[in-house]
Short mmCIF file of C-alpha atoms in Angstrom, two decimals:
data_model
loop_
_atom_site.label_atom_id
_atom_site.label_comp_id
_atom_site.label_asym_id
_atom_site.label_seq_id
_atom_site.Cartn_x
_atom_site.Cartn_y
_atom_site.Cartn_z
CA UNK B 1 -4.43 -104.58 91.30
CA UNK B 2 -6.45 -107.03 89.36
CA UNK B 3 -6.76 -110.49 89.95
CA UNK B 4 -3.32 -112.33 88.99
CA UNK B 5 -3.38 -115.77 87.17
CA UNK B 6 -2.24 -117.09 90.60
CA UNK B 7 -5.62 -116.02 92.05
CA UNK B 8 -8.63 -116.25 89.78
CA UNK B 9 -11.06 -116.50 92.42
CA UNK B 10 -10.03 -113.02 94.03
CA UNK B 11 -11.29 -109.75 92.79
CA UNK B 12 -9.00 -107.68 93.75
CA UNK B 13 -10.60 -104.53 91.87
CA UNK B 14 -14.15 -105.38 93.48
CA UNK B 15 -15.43 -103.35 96.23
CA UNK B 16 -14.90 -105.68 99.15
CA UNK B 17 -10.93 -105.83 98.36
CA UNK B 18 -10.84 -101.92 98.09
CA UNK B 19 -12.62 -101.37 101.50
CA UNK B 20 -9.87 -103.43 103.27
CA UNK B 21 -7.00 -102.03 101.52
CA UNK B 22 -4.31 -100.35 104.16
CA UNK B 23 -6.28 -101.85 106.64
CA UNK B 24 -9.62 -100.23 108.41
CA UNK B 25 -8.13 -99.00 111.52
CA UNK B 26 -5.60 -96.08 112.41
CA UNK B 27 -4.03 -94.06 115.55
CA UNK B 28 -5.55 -90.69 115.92
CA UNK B 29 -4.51 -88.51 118.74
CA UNK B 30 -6.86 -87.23 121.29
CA UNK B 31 -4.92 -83.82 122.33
CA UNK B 32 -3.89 -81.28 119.88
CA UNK B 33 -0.10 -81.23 119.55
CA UNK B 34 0.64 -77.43 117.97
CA UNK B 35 3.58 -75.92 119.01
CA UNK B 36 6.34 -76.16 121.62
CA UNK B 37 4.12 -75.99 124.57
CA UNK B 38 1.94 -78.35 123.91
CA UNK B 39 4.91 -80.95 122.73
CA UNK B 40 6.09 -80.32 126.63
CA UNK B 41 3.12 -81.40 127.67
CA UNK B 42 2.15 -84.50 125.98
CA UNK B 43 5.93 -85.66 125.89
CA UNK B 44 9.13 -84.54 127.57
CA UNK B 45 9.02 -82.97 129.92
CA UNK B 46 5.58 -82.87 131.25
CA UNK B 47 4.96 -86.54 130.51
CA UNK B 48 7.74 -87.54 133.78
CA UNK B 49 5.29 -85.95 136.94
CA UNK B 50 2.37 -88.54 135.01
CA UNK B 51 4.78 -91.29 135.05
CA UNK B 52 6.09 -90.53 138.73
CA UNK B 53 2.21 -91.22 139.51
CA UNK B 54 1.60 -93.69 137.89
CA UNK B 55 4.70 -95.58 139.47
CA UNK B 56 3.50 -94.66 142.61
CA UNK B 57 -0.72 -95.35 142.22
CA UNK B 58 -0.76 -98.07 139.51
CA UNK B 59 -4.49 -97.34 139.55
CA UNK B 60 -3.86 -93.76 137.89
CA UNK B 61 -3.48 -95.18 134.69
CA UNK B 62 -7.06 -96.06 134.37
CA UNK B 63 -7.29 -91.80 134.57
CA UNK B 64 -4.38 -90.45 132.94
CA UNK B 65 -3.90 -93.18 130.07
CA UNK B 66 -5.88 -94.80 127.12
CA UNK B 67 -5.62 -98.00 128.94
CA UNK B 68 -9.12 -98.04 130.30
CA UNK B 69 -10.89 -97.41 127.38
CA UNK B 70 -8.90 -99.93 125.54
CA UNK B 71 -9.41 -103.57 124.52
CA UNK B 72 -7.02 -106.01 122.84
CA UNK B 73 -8.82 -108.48 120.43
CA UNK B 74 -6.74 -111.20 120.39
CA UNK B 75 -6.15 -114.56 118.30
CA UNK B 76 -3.78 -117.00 117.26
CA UNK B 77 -5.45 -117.86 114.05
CA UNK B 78 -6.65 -121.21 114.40
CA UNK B 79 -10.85 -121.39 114.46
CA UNK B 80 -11.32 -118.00 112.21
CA UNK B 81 -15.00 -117.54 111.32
CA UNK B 82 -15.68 -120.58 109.30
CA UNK B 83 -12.24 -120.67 107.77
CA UNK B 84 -10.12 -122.59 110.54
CA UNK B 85 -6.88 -122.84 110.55
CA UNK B 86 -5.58 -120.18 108.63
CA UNK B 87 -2.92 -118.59 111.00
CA UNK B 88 -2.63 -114.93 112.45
CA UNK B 89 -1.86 -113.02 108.91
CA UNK B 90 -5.03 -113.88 107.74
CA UNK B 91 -6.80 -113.43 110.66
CA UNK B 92 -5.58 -110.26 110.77
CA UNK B 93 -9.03 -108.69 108.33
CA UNK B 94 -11.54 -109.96 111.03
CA UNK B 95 -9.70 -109.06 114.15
CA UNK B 96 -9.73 -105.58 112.29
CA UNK B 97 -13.29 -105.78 111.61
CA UNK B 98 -14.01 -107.06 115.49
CA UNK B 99 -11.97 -103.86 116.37
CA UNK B 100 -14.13 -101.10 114.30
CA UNK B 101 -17.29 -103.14 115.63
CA UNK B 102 -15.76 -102.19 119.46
CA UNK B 103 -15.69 -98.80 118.23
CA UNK B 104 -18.47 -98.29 116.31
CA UNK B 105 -21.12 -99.48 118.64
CA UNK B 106 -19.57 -99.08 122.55
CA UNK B 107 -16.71 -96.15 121.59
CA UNK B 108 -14.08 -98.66 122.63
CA UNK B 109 -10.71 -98.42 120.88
CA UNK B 110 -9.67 -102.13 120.25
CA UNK B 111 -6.33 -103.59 119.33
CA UNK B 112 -5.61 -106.49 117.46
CA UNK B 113 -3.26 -108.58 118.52
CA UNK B 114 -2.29 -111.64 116.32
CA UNK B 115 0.12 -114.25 117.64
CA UNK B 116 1.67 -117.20 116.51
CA UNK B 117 0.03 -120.25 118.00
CA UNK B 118 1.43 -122.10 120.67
CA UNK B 119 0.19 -124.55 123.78
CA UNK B 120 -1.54 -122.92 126.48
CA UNK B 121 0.78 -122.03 128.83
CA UNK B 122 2.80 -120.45 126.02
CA UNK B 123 -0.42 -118.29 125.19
CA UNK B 124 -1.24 -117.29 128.63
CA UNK B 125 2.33 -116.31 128.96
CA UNK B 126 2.23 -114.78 126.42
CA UNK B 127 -1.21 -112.54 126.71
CA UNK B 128 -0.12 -112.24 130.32
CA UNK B 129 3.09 -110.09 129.25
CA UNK B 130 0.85 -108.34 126.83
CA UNK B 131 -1.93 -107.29 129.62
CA UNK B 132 -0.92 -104.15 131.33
CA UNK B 133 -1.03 -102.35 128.15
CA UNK B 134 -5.08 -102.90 128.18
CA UNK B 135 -8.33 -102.80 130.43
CA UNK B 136 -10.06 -105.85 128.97
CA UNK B 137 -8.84 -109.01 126.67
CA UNK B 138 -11.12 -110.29 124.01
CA UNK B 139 -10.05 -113.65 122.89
CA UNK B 140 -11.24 -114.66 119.69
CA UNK B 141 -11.17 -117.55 117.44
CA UNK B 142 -8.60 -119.52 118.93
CA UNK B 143 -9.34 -123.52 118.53
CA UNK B 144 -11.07 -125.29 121.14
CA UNK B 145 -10.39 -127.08 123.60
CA UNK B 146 -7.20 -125.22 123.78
CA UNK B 147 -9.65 -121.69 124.36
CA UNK B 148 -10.88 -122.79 127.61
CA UNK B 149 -8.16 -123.49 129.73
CA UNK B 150 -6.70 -120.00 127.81
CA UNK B 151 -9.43 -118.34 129.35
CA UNK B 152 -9.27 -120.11 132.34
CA UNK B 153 -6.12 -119.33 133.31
CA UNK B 154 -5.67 -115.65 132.32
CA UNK B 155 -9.30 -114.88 134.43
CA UNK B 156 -7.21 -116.23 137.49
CA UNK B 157 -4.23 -114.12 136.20
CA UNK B 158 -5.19 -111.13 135.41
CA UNK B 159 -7.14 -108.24 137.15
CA UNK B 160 -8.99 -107.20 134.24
CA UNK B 161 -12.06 -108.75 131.84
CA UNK B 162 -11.06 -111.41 129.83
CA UNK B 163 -13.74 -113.14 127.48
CA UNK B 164 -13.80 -114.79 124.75
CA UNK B 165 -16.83 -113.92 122.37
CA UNK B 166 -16.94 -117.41 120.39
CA UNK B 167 -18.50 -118.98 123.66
CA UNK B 168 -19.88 -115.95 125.74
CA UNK B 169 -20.98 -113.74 123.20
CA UNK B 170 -22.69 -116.40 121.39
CA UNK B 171 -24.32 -118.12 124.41
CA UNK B 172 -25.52 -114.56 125.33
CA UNK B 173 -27.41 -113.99 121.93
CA UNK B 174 -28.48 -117.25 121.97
CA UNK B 175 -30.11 -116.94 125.05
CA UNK B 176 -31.81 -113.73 124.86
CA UNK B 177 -32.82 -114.75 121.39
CA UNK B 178 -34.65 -118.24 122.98
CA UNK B 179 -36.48 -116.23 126.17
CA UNK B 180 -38.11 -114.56 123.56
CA UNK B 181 -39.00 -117.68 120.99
CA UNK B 182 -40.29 -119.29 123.71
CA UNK B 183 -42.42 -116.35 124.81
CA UNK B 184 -43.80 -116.63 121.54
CA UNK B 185 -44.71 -120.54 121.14
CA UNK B 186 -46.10 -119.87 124.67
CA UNK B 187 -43.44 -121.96 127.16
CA UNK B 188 -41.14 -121.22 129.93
CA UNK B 189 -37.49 -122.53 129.41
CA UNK B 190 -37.33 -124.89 132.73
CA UNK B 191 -40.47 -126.89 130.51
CA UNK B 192 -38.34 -126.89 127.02
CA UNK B 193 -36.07 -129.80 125.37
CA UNK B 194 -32.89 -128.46 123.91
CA UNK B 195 -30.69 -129.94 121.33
CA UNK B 196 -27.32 -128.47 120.85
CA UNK B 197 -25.31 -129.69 117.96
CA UNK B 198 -21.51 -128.91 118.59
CA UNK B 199 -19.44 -129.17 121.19
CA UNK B 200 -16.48 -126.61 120.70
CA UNK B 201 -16.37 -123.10 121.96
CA UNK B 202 -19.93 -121.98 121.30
CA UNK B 203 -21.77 -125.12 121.72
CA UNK B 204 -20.32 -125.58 125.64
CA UNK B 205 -20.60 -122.30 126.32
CA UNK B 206 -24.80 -122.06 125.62
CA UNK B 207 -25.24 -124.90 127.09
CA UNK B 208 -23.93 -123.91 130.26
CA UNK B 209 -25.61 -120.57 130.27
CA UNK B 210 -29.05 -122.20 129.13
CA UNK B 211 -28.98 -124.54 131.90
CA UNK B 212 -28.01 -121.37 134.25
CA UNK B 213 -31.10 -119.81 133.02
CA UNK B 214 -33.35 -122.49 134.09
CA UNK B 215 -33.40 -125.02 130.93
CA UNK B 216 -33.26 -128.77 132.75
CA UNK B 217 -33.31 -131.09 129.23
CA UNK B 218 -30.29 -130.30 127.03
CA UNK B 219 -28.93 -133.13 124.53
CA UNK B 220 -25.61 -131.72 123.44
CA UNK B 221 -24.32 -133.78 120.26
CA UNK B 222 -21.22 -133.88 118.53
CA UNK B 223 -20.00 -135.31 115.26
CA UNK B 224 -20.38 -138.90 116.61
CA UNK B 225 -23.76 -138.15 118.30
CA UNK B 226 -25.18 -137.67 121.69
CA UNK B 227 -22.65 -137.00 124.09
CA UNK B 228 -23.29 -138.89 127.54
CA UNK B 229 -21.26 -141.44 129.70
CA UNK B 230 -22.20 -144.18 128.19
CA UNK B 231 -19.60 -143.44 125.43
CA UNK B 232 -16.03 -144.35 125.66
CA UNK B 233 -14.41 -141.73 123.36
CA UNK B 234 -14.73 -138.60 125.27
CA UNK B 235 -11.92 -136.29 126.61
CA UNK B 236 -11.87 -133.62 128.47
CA UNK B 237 -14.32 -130.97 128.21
CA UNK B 238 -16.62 -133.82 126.82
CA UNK B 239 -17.35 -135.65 130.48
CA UNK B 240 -18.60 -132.61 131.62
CA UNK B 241 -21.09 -132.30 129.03
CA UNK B 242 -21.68 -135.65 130.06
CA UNK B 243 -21.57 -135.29 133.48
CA UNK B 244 -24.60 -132.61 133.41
CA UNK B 245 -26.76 -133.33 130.36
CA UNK B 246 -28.94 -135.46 128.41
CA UNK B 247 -31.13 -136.09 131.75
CA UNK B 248 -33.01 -138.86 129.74
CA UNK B 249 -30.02 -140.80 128.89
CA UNK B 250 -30.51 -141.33 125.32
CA UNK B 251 -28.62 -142.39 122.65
CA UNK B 252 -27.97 -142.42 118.91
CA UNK B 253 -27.13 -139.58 116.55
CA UNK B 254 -28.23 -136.22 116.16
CA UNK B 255 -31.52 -137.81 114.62
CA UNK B 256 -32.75 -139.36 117.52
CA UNK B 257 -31.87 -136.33 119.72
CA UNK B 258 -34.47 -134.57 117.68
CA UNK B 259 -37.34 -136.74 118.35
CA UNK B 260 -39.60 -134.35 120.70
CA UNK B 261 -37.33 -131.87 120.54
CA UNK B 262 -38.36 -128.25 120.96
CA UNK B 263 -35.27 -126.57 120.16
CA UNK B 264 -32.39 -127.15 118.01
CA UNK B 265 -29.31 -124.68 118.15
CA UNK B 266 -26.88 -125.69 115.17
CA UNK B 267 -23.37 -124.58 116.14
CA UNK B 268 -21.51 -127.01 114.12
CA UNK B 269 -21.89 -126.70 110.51
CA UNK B 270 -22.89 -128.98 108.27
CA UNK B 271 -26.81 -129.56 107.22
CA UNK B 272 -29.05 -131.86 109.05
CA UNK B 273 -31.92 -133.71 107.14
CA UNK B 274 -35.15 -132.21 106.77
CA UNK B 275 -36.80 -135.69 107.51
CA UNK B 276 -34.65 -135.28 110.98
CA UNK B 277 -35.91 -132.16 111.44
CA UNK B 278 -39.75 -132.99 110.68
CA UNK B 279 -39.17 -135.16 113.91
CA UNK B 280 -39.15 -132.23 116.37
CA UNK B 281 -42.20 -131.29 118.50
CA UNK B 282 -45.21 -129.27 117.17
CA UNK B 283 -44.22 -125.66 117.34
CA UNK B 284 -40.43 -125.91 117.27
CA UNK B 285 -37.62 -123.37 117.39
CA UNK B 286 -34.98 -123.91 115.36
CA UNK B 287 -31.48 -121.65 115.57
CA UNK B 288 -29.20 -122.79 112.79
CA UNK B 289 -26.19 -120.38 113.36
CA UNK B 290 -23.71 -121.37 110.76
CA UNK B 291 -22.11 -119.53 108.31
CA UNK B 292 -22.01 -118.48 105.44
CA UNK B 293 -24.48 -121.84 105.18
CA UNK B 294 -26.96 -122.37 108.15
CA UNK B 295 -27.33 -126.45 108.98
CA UNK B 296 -30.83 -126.12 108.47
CA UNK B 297 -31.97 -123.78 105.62
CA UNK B 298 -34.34 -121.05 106.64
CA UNK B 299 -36.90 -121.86 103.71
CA UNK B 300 -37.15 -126.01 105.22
CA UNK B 301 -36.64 -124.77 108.84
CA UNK B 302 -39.86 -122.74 108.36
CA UNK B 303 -41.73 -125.92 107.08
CA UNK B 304 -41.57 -127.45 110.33
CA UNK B 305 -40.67 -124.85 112.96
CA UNK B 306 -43.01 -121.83 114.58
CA UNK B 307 -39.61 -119.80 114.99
CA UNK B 308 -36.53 -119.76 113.05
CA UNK B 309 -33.23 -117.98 113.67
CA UNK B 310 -29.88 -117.63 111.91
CA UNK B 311 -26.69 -116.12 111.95
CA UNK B 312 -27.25 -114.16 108.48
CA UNK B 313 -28.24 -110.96 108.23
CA UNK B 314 -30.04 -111.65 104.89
CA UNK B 315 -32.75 -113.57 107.23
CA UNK B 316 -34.70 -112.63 109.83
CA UNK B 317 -33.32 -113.45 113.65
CA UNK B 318 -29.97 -112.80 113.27
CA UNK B 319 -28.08 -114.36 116.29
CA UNK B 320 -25.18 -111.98 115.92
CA UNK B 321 -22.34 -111.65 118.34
CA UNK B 322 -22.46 -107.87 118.13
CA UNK B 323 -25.29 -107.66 120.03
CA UNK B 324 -23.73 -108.45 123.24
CA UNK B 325 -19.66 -108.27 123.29
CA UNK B 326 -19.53 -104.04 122.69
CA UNK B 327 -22.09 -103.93 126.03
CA UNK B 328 -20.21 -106.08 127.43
CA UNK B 329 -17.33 -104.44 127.24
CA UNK B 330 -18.37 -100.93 127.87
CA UNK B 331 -20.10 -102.02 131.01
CA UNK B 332 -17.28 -103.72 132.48
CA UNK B 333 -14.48 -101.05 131.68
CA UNK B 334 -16.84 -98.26 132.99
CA UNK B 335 -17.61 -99.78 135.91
CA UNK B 336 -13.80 -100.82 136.50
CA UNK B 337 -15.30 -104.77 136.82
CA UNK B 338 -12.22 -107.04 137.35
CA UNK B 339 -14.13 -109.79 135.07
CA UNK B 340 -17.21 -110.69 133.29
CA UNK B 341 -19.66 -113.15 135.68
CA UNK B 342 -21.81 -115.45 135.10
CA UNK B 343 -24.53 -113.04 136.41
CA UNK B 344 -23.14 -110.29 133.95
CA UNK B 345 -23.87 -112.86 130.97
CA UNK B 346 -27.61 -113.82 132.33
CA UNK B 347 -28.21 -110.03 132.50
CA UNK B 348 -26.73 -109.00 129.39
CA UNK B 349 -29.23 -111.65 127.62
CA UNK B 350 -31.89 -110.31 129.48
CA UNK B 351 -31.38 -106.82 128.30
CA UNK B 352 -31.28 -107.44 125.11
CA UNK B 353 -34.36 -109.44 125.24
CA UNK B 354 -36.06 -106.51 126.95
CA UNK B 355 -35.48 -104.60 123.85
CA UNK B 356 -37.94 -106.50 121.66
CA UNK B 357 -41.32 -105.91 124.38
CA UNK B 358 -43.59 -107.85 122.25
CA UNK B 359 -41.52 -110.86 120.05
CA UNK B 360 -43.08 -112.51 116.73
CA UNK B 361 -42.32 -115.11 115.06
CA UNK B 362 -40.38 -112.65 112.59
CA UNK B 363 -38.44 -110.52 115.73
CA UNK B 364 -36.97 -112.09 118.58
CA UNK B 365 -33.90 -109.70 119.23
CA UNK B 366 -33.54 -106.34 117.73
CA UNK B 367 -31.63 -105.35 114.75
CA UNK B 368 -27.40 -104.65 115.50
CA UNK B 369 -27.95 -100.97 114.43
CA UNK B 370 -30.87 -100.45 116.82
CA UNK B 371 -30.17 -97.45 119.50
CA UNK B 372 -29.63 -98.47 122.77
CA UNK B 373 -28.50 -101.80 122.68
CA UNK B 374 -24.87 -101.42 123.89
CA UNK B 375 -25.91 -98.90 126.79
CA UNK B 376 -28.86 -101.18 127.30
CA UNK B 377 -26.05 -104.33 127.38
CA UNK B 378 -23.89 -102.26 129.71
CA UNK B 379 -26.08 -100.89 131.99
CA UNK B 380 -26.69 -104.44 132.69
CA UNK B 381 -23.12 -105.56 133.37
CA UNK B 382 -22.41 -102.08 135.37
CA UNK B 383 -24.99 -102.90 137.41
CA UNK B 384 -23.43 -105.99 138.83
CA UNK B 385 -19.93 -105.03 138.99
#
């Protein structure tokens, strides 16, 4: 079909409309079904004795069912990528994509599962009902704040892992990504000043796991600027940011955050000034991680920084998400963890760290498609399960 008069910006003949079309996932069964015999087997009547054990050992079905080895990817359409709002239809193409990612790198068969949006207790409800049908739940761009106390509540729900990649997966990258700048510029992250600009899903979430890795001086800003408690606007998640940041107590915009800064993480969109960016410390690391168009651009980032990271994978350092949530996964469905700790997360980064021995300037966390990551990953998480 070629592009209608209703949709002149849309190739539909071009190659990225034709690999999406039917979808890019399918069932495929993993016993041979031939003749009569084997139909007795995989359905009526043999299917009733696995049922009859099941009903009596609930834990069978990690054995004698898919369930273990599956993972629904779940959404409600309303932070997709750098789209936003734009429902659970067309969310549909990434939570596909997230699924062949699952399989493609950890051998996971992933679900998606696109709901209408609702409050939070609808949600968790909602997933809740959803959950015996799967051994992990990976939530994924749902709208913050509303994605914490999602996650919040279904960890104390459920039995299995739930995560949600926007905030763990990133933080994870991020981290491993930042042992190894650091190694590079020659510090230790307890002796480092951190800016993070953005405070939704990813921005709290690397905060917290920097400062569980040892970094004391984060400045988290959001669209209004440095978050702390001498501001009257904040809600929420907000006052805890407050409550355990910015141990200098300044104030200002993102600009005088900067000042001294060694690291900026960009998590936010938007571009930040390259005189604001001139104002960091000698030897700076700078992670701009949006997308499609990084805050700071890689070419003026280099001007003033010693390392630069993005989350393209036309540039060098790519943060990517991929590195850590198929690991993740596999190690906690393997090991038959009931959820994804803290600890899990600091080890995960550290693995992945480990597989770049000697970092540059140029390579601070190996390429997606390099062997061993997601063993490496889940190892990791297995480990402490």
């Amino acid at each position: 079909m070629s592009a209608s008069s209703s949709y002149p910006s849309f190739d539909f003949d071009g190659p990225v409309f034709r690999a999406h079309e039917g979808g890019k996932l399918g069932v495929h069964a993993t016993q041979p079904l031939r003749d009569r015999d084997d139909l007795s087997l995989l359905y009526t009547p043999g299917v009733a004795d696995v049922c009859r054990a099941i009903a009596a050992d609930p834990s069978l079905s990690a054995r004698y069912t898919g369930r273990r080895n599956t993972v629904a990817v779940i959404t409600d359409g309303t932070a997709v990528l750098g789209l936003g709002d734009i429902g659970p239809l067309a969310a549909m193409p990434v939570m596909e994509g997230k699924a062949v990612l699952f399989k493609h790198f950890a051998g996971i068969d992933a679900v998606p599962v696109c709901m209408e949006t609702g409050s939070v207790d609808e949600l968790v409800e909602a997933i809740a009902r959803l959950a015996p049908s799967y051994g992990g739940i990976n939530l994924e761009d749902i709208s913050a704040p509303r994605c914490f106390g999602i996650e919040a509540q279904l960890k104390e729900r459920l039995d299995i892992p739930v995560f949600h990649d926007d905030q763990h997966g990133t933080a994870i990258v991020v981290l491993a990504g930042l042992l190894n700048a650091a190694t590079v510029v020659g510090r230790t992250l307890p002796d480092l000043r951190v800016v993070v600009a953005g405070a939704g899903a990813a921005g709290v979430a690397v905060t917290a796991l920097l400062q569980r890795a040892g970094v004391r001086d984060v400045v988290v800003c959001d669209s209004r600027g440095i978050i702390s408690p001498s501001r009257a606007d904040l809600t929420g998640h907000k006052h805890r940011i407050a409550a355990s940041t910015n141990p200098r107590g300044l104030s200002g915009g993102l600009a005088s955050a900067l000042v001294d800064a060694d690291v900026y993480i960009g998590v936010s969109g938007g571009t930040v000034p390259e005189a604001d960016i001139a104002r960091m410390a000698p030897r700076s690391i700078i992670f701009a991680l949006a997308n499609p168009d990084p805050e700071v651009h890689p070419d003026v980032a280099h001007r003033h920084a010693a390392v630069v990271a993005t989350g393209r994978s036309d540039f060098p350092n790519q943060i990517n998400n991929v590195l850590a949530f198929p690991g993740i996964f596999r190690g906690a469905l393997d090991s038959g963890a009931s959820q994804i700790t803290e600890a899990m997360k600091l080890a995960a980064a550290s693995a992945i760290a480990a597989l770049v021995p000697e970092p540059t300037a140029e390579e601070i966390v190996p390429s997606v498609f390099a062997p061993g990551v997601a063993d490496a990953v889940a190892d990791a998480v297995a480990a402490l399960a």
